[in-house]
mmCIF file of C-alpha atoms in Angstrom:
data_model
loop_
_atom_site.group_PDB
_atom_site.id
_atom_site.type_symbol
_atom_site.label_atom_id
_atom_site.label_comp_id
_atom_site.label_asym_id
_atom_site.label_seq_id
_atom_site.Cartn_x
_atom_site.Cartn_y
_atom_site.Cartn_z
ATOM 1 C CA LEU A 1 -123.824 -9.118 85.445
ATOM 2 C CA LYS A 2 -123.999 -6.661 87.646
ATOM 3 C CA ILE A 3 -125.974 -4.958 84.842
ATOM 4 C CA LEU A 4 -128.648 -7.450 84.139
ATOM 5 C CA SER A 5 -128.874 -7.484 88.022
ATOM 6 C CA HIS A 6 -129.448 -3.819 87.998
ATOM 7 C CA ILE A 7 -132.167 -4.446 84.900
ATOM 8 C CA ASP A 8 -133.916 -6.917 86.861
ATOM 9 C CA SER A 9 -134.075 -5.436 89.932
ATOM 10 C CA ILE A 10 -136.226 -2.044 88.286
ATOM 11 C CA LEU A 11 -138.128 -4.433 86.455
ATOM 12 C CA ARG A 12 -138.997 -5.960 89.814
ATOM 13 C CA SER A 13 -139.105 -3.079 91.833
ATOM 14 C CA ARG A 14 -141.548 -0.976 89.118
ATOM 15 C CA ARG A 15 -144.547 -4.511 89.040
ATOM 16 C CA ALA A 16 -144.390 -4.576 85.381
ATOM 17 C CA PRO A 17 -147.404 -6.491 83.814
ATOM 18 C CA PRO A 18 -147.336 -10.515 83.794
ATOM 19 C CA LEU A 19 -147.324 -10.918 80.139
ATOM 20 C CA ILE A 20 -144.486 -9.017 80.132
ATOM 21 C CA TYR A 21 -141.995 -9.594 82.983
ATOM 22 C CA ARG A 22 -142.178 -13.537 83.388
ATOM 23 C CA ARG A 23 -139.983 -16.524 82.779
ATOM 24 C CA SER A 24 -139.132 -18.657 79.728
ATOM 25 C CA LYS A 25 -140.607 -22.016 80.296
ATOM 26 C CA GLY A 26 -137.614 -23.243 78.229
ATOM 27 C CA PRO A 27 -133.924 -23.522 79.186
ATOM 28 C CA VAL A 28 -132.743 -20.881 82.095
ATOM 29 C CA GLN A 29 -130.060 -19.132 81.675
ATOM 30 C CA THR A 30 -129.218 -18.626 85.435
ATOM 31 C CA CYS A 31 -126.777 -16.507 87.502
ATOM 32 C CA VAL A 32 -125.935 -16.219 91.038
ATOM 33 C CA LYS A 33 -126.399 -13.519 93.188
ATOM 34 C CA GLU A 34 -124.290 -11.951 95.865
ATOM 35 C CA ASN A 35 -126.637 -13.597 98.230
ATOM 36 C CA GLY A 36 -126.494 -17.231 96.582
ATOM 37 C CA GLN A 37 -129.988 -16.894 94.962
ATOM 38 C CA GLU A 38 -130.217 -17.542 91.135
ATOM 39 C CA CYS A 39 -131.735 -14.949 88.598
ATOM 40 C CA GLY A 40 -132.962 -15.257 85.431
ATOM 41 C CA PHE A 41 -132.561 -12.745 82.415
ATOM 42 C CA GLU A 42 -134.144 -14.287 79.922
ATOM 43 C CA HIS A 43 -137.007 -12.288 79.939
ATOM 44 C CA LEU A 44 -135.822 -9.284 79.486
ATOM 45 C CA PRO A 45 -134.476 -8.784 75.789
ATOM 46 C CA LEU A 46 -138.573 -9.430 75.109
ATOM 47 C CA THR A 47 -139.337 -6.698 78.132
ATOM 48 C CA ILE A 48 -136.952 -4.114 76.750
ATOM 49 C CA GLU A 49 -138.249 -4.673 73.413
ATOM 50 C CA MET A 50 -141.610 -4.155 74.000
ATOM 51 C CA TRP A 51 -141.130 -1.203 76.730
ATOM 52 C CA ALA A 52 -139.289 0.486 73.180
ATOM 53 C CA ASP A 53 -142.246 -0.188 71.150
ATOM 54 C CA GLN A 54 -144.323 1.153 73.784
ATOM 55 C CA LEU A 55 -142.655 3.804 73.954
ATOM 56 C CA MET A 56 -142.443 4.787 70.234
ATOM 57 C CA ALA A 57 -146.193 4.469 70.307
ATOM 58 C CA LEU A 58 -146.644 7.150 73.225
ATOM 59 C CA LYS A 59 -145.059 9.244 70.297
ATOM 60 C CA ASP A 60 -147.634 8.539 67.536
ATOM 61 C CA LEU A 61 -150.784 8.675 70.369
ATOM 62 C CA HIS A 62 -149.260 12.170 71.224
ATOM 63 C CA ARG A 63 -149.036 13.372 68.030
ATOM 64 C CA SER A 64 -153.077 12.133 67.777
ATOM 65 C CA LEU A 65 -154.236 13.958 70.641
ATOM 66 C CA ARG A 66 -152.417 16.805 70.011
ATOM 67 C CA LYS A 67 -154.518 16.917 66.853
ATOM 68 C CA LEU A 68 -157.527 16.105 68.153
ATOM 69 C CA SER A 69 -157.240 18.850 70.729
ATOM 70 C CA ARG A 70 -156.672 21.508 68.414
ATOM 71 C CA GLU A 71 -159.696 20.644 66.834
ATOM 72 C CA LEU A 72 -161.849 20.164 70.226
ATOM 73 C CA VAL A 73 -160.099 22.818 72.300
ATOM 74 C CA PRO A 74 -157.645 25.605 69.991
ATOM 75 C CA TRP A 75 -157.518 28.220 72.015
ATOM 76 C CA HIS A 76 -155.590 25.713 74.216
ATOM 77 C CA THR A 77 -151.400 26.526 74.093
ATOM 78 C CA ALA A 78 -149.149 23.685 73.819
ATOM 79 C CA ASP A 79 -147.689 22.648 76.819
ATOM 80 C CA PRO A 80 -144.165 23.563 77.521
ATOM 81 C CA GLN A 81 -142.667 19.531 76.549
ATOM 82 C CA ASP A 82 -144.405 19.891 73.241
ATOM 83 C CA ASN A 83 -141.541 20.079 71.149
ATOM 84 C CA ARG A 84 -138.945 17.286 72.953
ATOM 85 C CA GLU A 85 -137.991 13.671 71.426
ATOM 86 C CA SER A 86 -138.836 11.756 74.343
ATOM 87 C CA VAL A 87 -142.502 12.047 75.569
ATOM 88 C CA ARG A 88 -144.085 10.972 78.913
ATOM 89 C CA VAL A 89 -147.134 9.834 79.718
ATOM 90 C CA GLU A 90 -147.879 13.047 82.189
ATOM 91 C CA ASP A 91 -147.655 14.993 78.660
ATOM 92 C CA LEU A 92 -150.424 12.390 77.642
ATOM 93 C CA GLN A 93 -153.072 13.185 80.906
ATOM 94 C CA PHE A 94 -152.127 16.648 80.743
ATOM 95 C CA ILE A 95 -154.216 16.872 76.864
ATOM 96 C CA VAL A 96 -157.028 14.239 78.276
ATOM 97 C CA ASP A 97 -157.721 16.417 81.287
ATOM 98 C CA ALA A 98 -157.771 19.743 79.120
ATOM 99 C CA ILE A 99 -160.011 17.715 76.450
ATOM 100 C CA LEU A 100 -162.112 16.252 79.677
ATOM 101 C CA GLU A 101 -162.448 19.512 81.393
ATOM 102 C CA GLU A 102 -163.875 21.508 77.753
ATOM 103 C CA ILE A 103 -166.724 18.773 77.651
ATOM 104 C CA GLU A 104 -167.285 18.480 81.414
ATOM 105 C CA ASN A 105 -167.964 22.691 80.784
ATOM 106 C CA LYS A 106 -169.916 21.961 77.994
ATOM 107 C CA GLU A 107 -172.060 19.685 79.892
ATOM 108 C CA LYS A 108 -172.728 22.276 82.228
ATOM 109 C CA ASN A 109 -173.295 25.090 80.481
ATOM 110 C CA ASN A 110 -176.114 23.501 77.511
ATOM 111 C CA GLN A 111 -176.413 26.556 76.212
ATOM 112 C CA THR A 112 -172.805 27.051 74.250
ATOM 113 C CA PRO A 113 -174.018 26.749 70.410
ATOM 114 C CA SER A 114 -172.632 23.798 68.087
ATOM 115 C CA LEU A 115 -171.110 24.579 65.186
ATOM 116 C CA SER A 116 -174.282 24.046 63.290
ATOM 117 C CA THR A 117 -176.282 26.961 65.391
ATOM 118 C CA LEU A 118 -173.766 29.136 64.472
ATOM 119 C CA PHE A 119 -173.722 28.350 60.959
ATOM 120 C CA ALA A 120 -177.418 29.029 60.938
ATOM 121 C CA ILE A 121 -177.282 32.306 63.032
ATOM 122 C CA VAL A 122 -174.046 33.785 60.493
ATOM 123 C CA SER A 123 -176.758 32.483 57.435
ATOM 124 C CA HIS A 124 -179.459 33.844 58.753
ATOM 125 C CA PHE A 125 -178.133 37.710 59.554
ATOM 126 C CA GLN A 126 -176.213 37.702 55.943
ATOM 127 C CA LYS A 127 -180.636 36.816 54.519
ATOM 128 C CA LEU A 128 -181.581 39.813 56.926
ATOM 129 C CA PHE A 129 -179.096 42.719 55.997
ATOM 130 C CA ASP A 130 -178.196 41.580 52.537
ATOM 131 C CA VAL A 131 -174.819 40.199 53.370
ATOM 132 C CA ASN A 132 -172.757 38.766 50.010
ATOM 133 C CA SER A 133 -169.762 37.334 51.935
ATOM 134 C CA LEU A 134 -168.539 36.364 55.005
ATOM 135 C CA ASN A 135 -165.676 39.271 55.095
ATOM 136 C CA GLY A 136 -168.947 42.103 54.918
ATOM 137 C CA ILE A 137 -170.262 40.342 58.454
ATOM 138 C CA TYR A 138 -168.567 42.692 60.476
ATOM 139 C CA PRO A 139 -168.857 46.236 58.694
ATOM 140 C CA ARG A 140 -172.754 45.280 58.486
ATOM 141 C CA MET A 141 -172.805 44.419 61.655
ATOM 142 C CA ASN A 142 -170.931 47.764 62.728
ATOM 143 C CA GLU A 143 -173.358 49.972 60.413
ATOM 144 C CA VAL A 144 -175.989 48.605 62.038
ATOM 145 C CA TYR A 145 -174.894 49.151 65.484
ATOM 146 C CA THR A 146 -174.693 52.799 64.939
ATOM 147 C CA LYS A 147 -177.892 53.454 63.165
ATOM 148 C CA LEU A 148 -179.724 51.100 65.705
ATOM 149 C CA GLY A 149 -177.768 53.538 68.620
ATOM 150 C CA GLU A 150 -179.169 57.024 66.315
ATOM 151 C CA MET A 151 -182.457 55.538 66.185
ATOM 152 C CA THR A 152 -182.222 54.540 70.332
ATOM 153 C CA ASN A 153 -181.201 58.205 70.828
ATOM 154 C CA ALA A 154 -183.988 60.552 68.211
ATOM 155 C CA MET A 155 -186.548 57.649 70.204
ATOM 156 C CA ARG A 156 -185.202 58.812 73.473
ATOM 157 C CA ASN A 157 -185.675 62.458 72.428
ATOM 158 C CA LEU A 158 -188.945 62.356 70.979
ATOM 159 C CA HIS A 159 -190.128 60.943 74.463
ATOM 160 C CA GLU A 160 -189.251 63.887 76.412
ATOM 161 C CA LEU A 161 -190.363 66.161 73.609
ATOM 162 C CA LEU A 162 -193.863 64.747 73.375
ATOM 163 C CA GLN A 163 -193.939 63.796 77.013
ATOM 164 C CA LEU A 164 -194.350 60.634 76.595
ATOM 165 C CA ASP A 165 -193.453 57.431 78.615
ATOM 166 C CA SER A 166 -190.171 55.866 78.138
ATOM 167 C CA SER A 167 -191.868 52.464 77.580
ATOM 168 C CA ALA A 168 -194.418 53.973 74.545
ATOM 169 C CA PRO A 169 -194.096 51.787 71.874
ATOM 170 C CA PRO A 170 -193.186 53.483 68.302
ATOM 171 C CA THR A 171 -196.751 53.299 67.064
ATOM 172 C CA VAL A 172 -197.572 55.521 69.686
ATOM 173 C CA VAL A 173 -194.918 57.982 68.586
ATOM 174 C CA VAL A 174 -195.675 58.076 65.459
ATOM 175 C CA ASP A 175 -199.703 58.646 66.061
ATOM 176 C CA THR A 176 -198.417 61.788 68.266
ATOM 177 C CA VAL A 177 -196.556 63.301 66.231
ATOM 178 C CA GLY A 178 -199.234 62.737 63.252
ATOM 179 C CA LYS A 179 -201.954 64.532 65.415
ATOM 180 C CA LEU A 180 -198.954 67.473 66.487
ATOM 181 C CA CYS A 181 -198.795 67.932 62.874
ATOM 182 C CA ASP A 182 -202.650 68.454 61.670
ATOM 183 C CA ILE A 183 -203.210 70.515 64.855
ATOM 184 C CA ILE A 184 -200.039 73.014 63.062
ATOM 185 C CA ASN A 185 -201.379 72.733 59.998
ATOM 186 C CA GLU A 186 -205.043 73.974 60.955
ATOM 187 C CA ASN A 187 -203.058 76.915 63.108
ATOM 188 C CA VAL A 188 -201.046 77.868 60.187
ATOM 189 C CA THR A 189 -203.957 77.581 57.765
ATOM 190 C CA GLU A 190 -206.104 79.562 59.926
ATOM 191 C CA GLN A 191 -203.275 82.340 60.433
ATOM 192 C CA VAL A 192 -202.747 82.625 56.602
ATOM 193 C CA GLN A 193 -206.569 83.070 55.887
ATOM 194 C CA GLN A 194 -206.803 85.931 58.964
ATOM 195 C CA LEU A 195 -203.377 87.560 57.666
ATOM 196 C CA LEU A 196 -205.102 87.902 53.903
ATOM 197 C CA GLY A 197 -208.388 88.721 55.120
ATOM 198 C CA THR A 198 -210.118 86.143 53.163
ATOM 199 C CA TRP A 199 -211.964 82.555 54.353
ATOM 200 C CA ASP A 200 -211.409 81.149 50.407
ATOM 201 C CA ILE A 201 -209.474 80.206 48.088
ATOM 202 C CA ARG A 202 -210.712 82.686 45.293
ATOM 203 C CA SER A 203 -210.323 85.766 47.197
ATOM 204 C CA ILE A 204 -206.862 84.799 48.056
ATOM 205 C CA ILE A 205 -205.902 83.907 44.201
ATOM 206 C CA ASN A 206 -207.672 87.741 43.642
ATOM 207 C CA LYS A 207 -204.886 89.035 46.317
ATOM 208 C CA LEU A 208 -202.350 87.398 44.835
ATOM 209 C CA GLU A 209 -203.439 88.892 41.026
ATOM 210 C CA GLU A 210 -203.611 92.217 42.491
ATOM 211 C CA HIS A 211 -200.770 91.716 44.057
ATOM 212 C CA GLU A 212 -199.198 90.839 40.775
ATOM 213 C CA TYR A 213 -200.458 94.080 38.920
ATOM 214 C CA PHE A 214 -199.840 96.547 41.866
ATOM 215 C CA PHE A 215 -196.200 95.790 42.828
ATOM 216 C CA PRO A 216 -194.316 96.137 39.528
ATOM 217 C CA PRO A 217 -195.000 99.270 38.661
ATOM 218 C CA PHE A 218 -194.412 100.739 42.190
ATOM 219 C CA ARG A 219 -191.470 99.237 42.247
ATOM 220 C CA ALA A 220 -190.319 101.080 39.347
ATOM 221 C CA LEU A 221 -191.561 103.867 40.619
ATOM 222 C CA ILE A 222 -189.578 104.109 43.806
ATOM 223 C CA GLN A 223 -186.322 102.914 41.595
ATOM 224 C CA ASP A 224 -186.936 106.105 39.835
ATOM 225 C CA LEU A 225 -187.113 108.359 42.707
ATOM 226 C CA LEU A 226 -184.137 107.184 44.866
ATOM 227 C CA CYS A 227 -182.407 107.476 41.204
ATOM 228 C CA LEU A 228 -183.567 111.091 40.595
ATOM 229 C CA LEU A 229 -183.257 111.709 44.386
ATOM 230 C CA GLU A 230 -179.543 110.537 44.379
ATOM 231 C CA ILE A 231 -180.212 108.278 47.717
ATOM 232 C CA SER A 232 -180.176 104.896 48.579
ATOM 233 C CA ASN A 233 -182.857 104.094 51.630
ATOM 234 C CA LEU A 234 -186.775 104.333 51.191
ATOM 235 C CA ASP A 235 -186.686 105.964 54.525
ATOM 236 C CA ASP A 236 -184.800 109.241 52.795
ATOM 237 C CA ILE A 237 -187.375 110.126 50.150
ATOM 238 C CA LEU A 238 -189.914 112.013 52.125
ATOM 239 C CA PRO A 239 -187.369 114.126 53.761
ATOM 240 C CA THR A 240 -185.532 114.733 50.713
ATOM 241 C CA VAL A 241 -189.030 115.732 49.062
ATOM 242 C CA ARG A 242 -189.456 118.110 51.404
ATOM 243 C CA ASN A 243 -186.650 119.540 51.206
ATOM 244 C CA LEU A 244 -187.148 120.304 47.590
ATOM 245 C CA LYS A 245 -190.227 122.224 48.775
#
């Protein structure tokens, strides 16, 4: 009776819901407390049975919430009480609070992309840079990043060499380089013409033909002199001939 009285007092002090904690309208089993008041215990088996069912349901609810949490917030680590046998309402509230916090953060940050948006971005990258598989995305990203860095450094150096403003677009850089090449080509052509002493193509051809006709016999003569005089340098030919006179 003391145990039943203790259970009855717990139910009363914890304010059990009326649907759970209520007296039966049938025959009542009573007992007399120490102060002489009656107490009924016919409701206790149903109350304890229902609460036991609720505790079992808490475990099922906990597993469902854990599964939902892994889907919505997979970066959250498992709570430290995840492996214990009993489940408390506080454990469930912890999971729900984490999910609600994540939802509130998403509502505050409208820039967070959805899974469909991320999938579209990945597909677009694969199409632009000819990547056939997901495994090839990161290597191609690194390659693009490296090439971009090289092009950026090259453009920066060209801006400095050509004395262009840093905001000048690539088309301006290309046009400037093209004009510079035209100027260099014109100067080279003029210098060649001055060197050969002619201003027409026919004269240049004649000069080359004369060189081709004259140079081989002259080279053979020089080789014979060097061999005959037993010397190896052209500068020694005249001194050696003078000494023979």
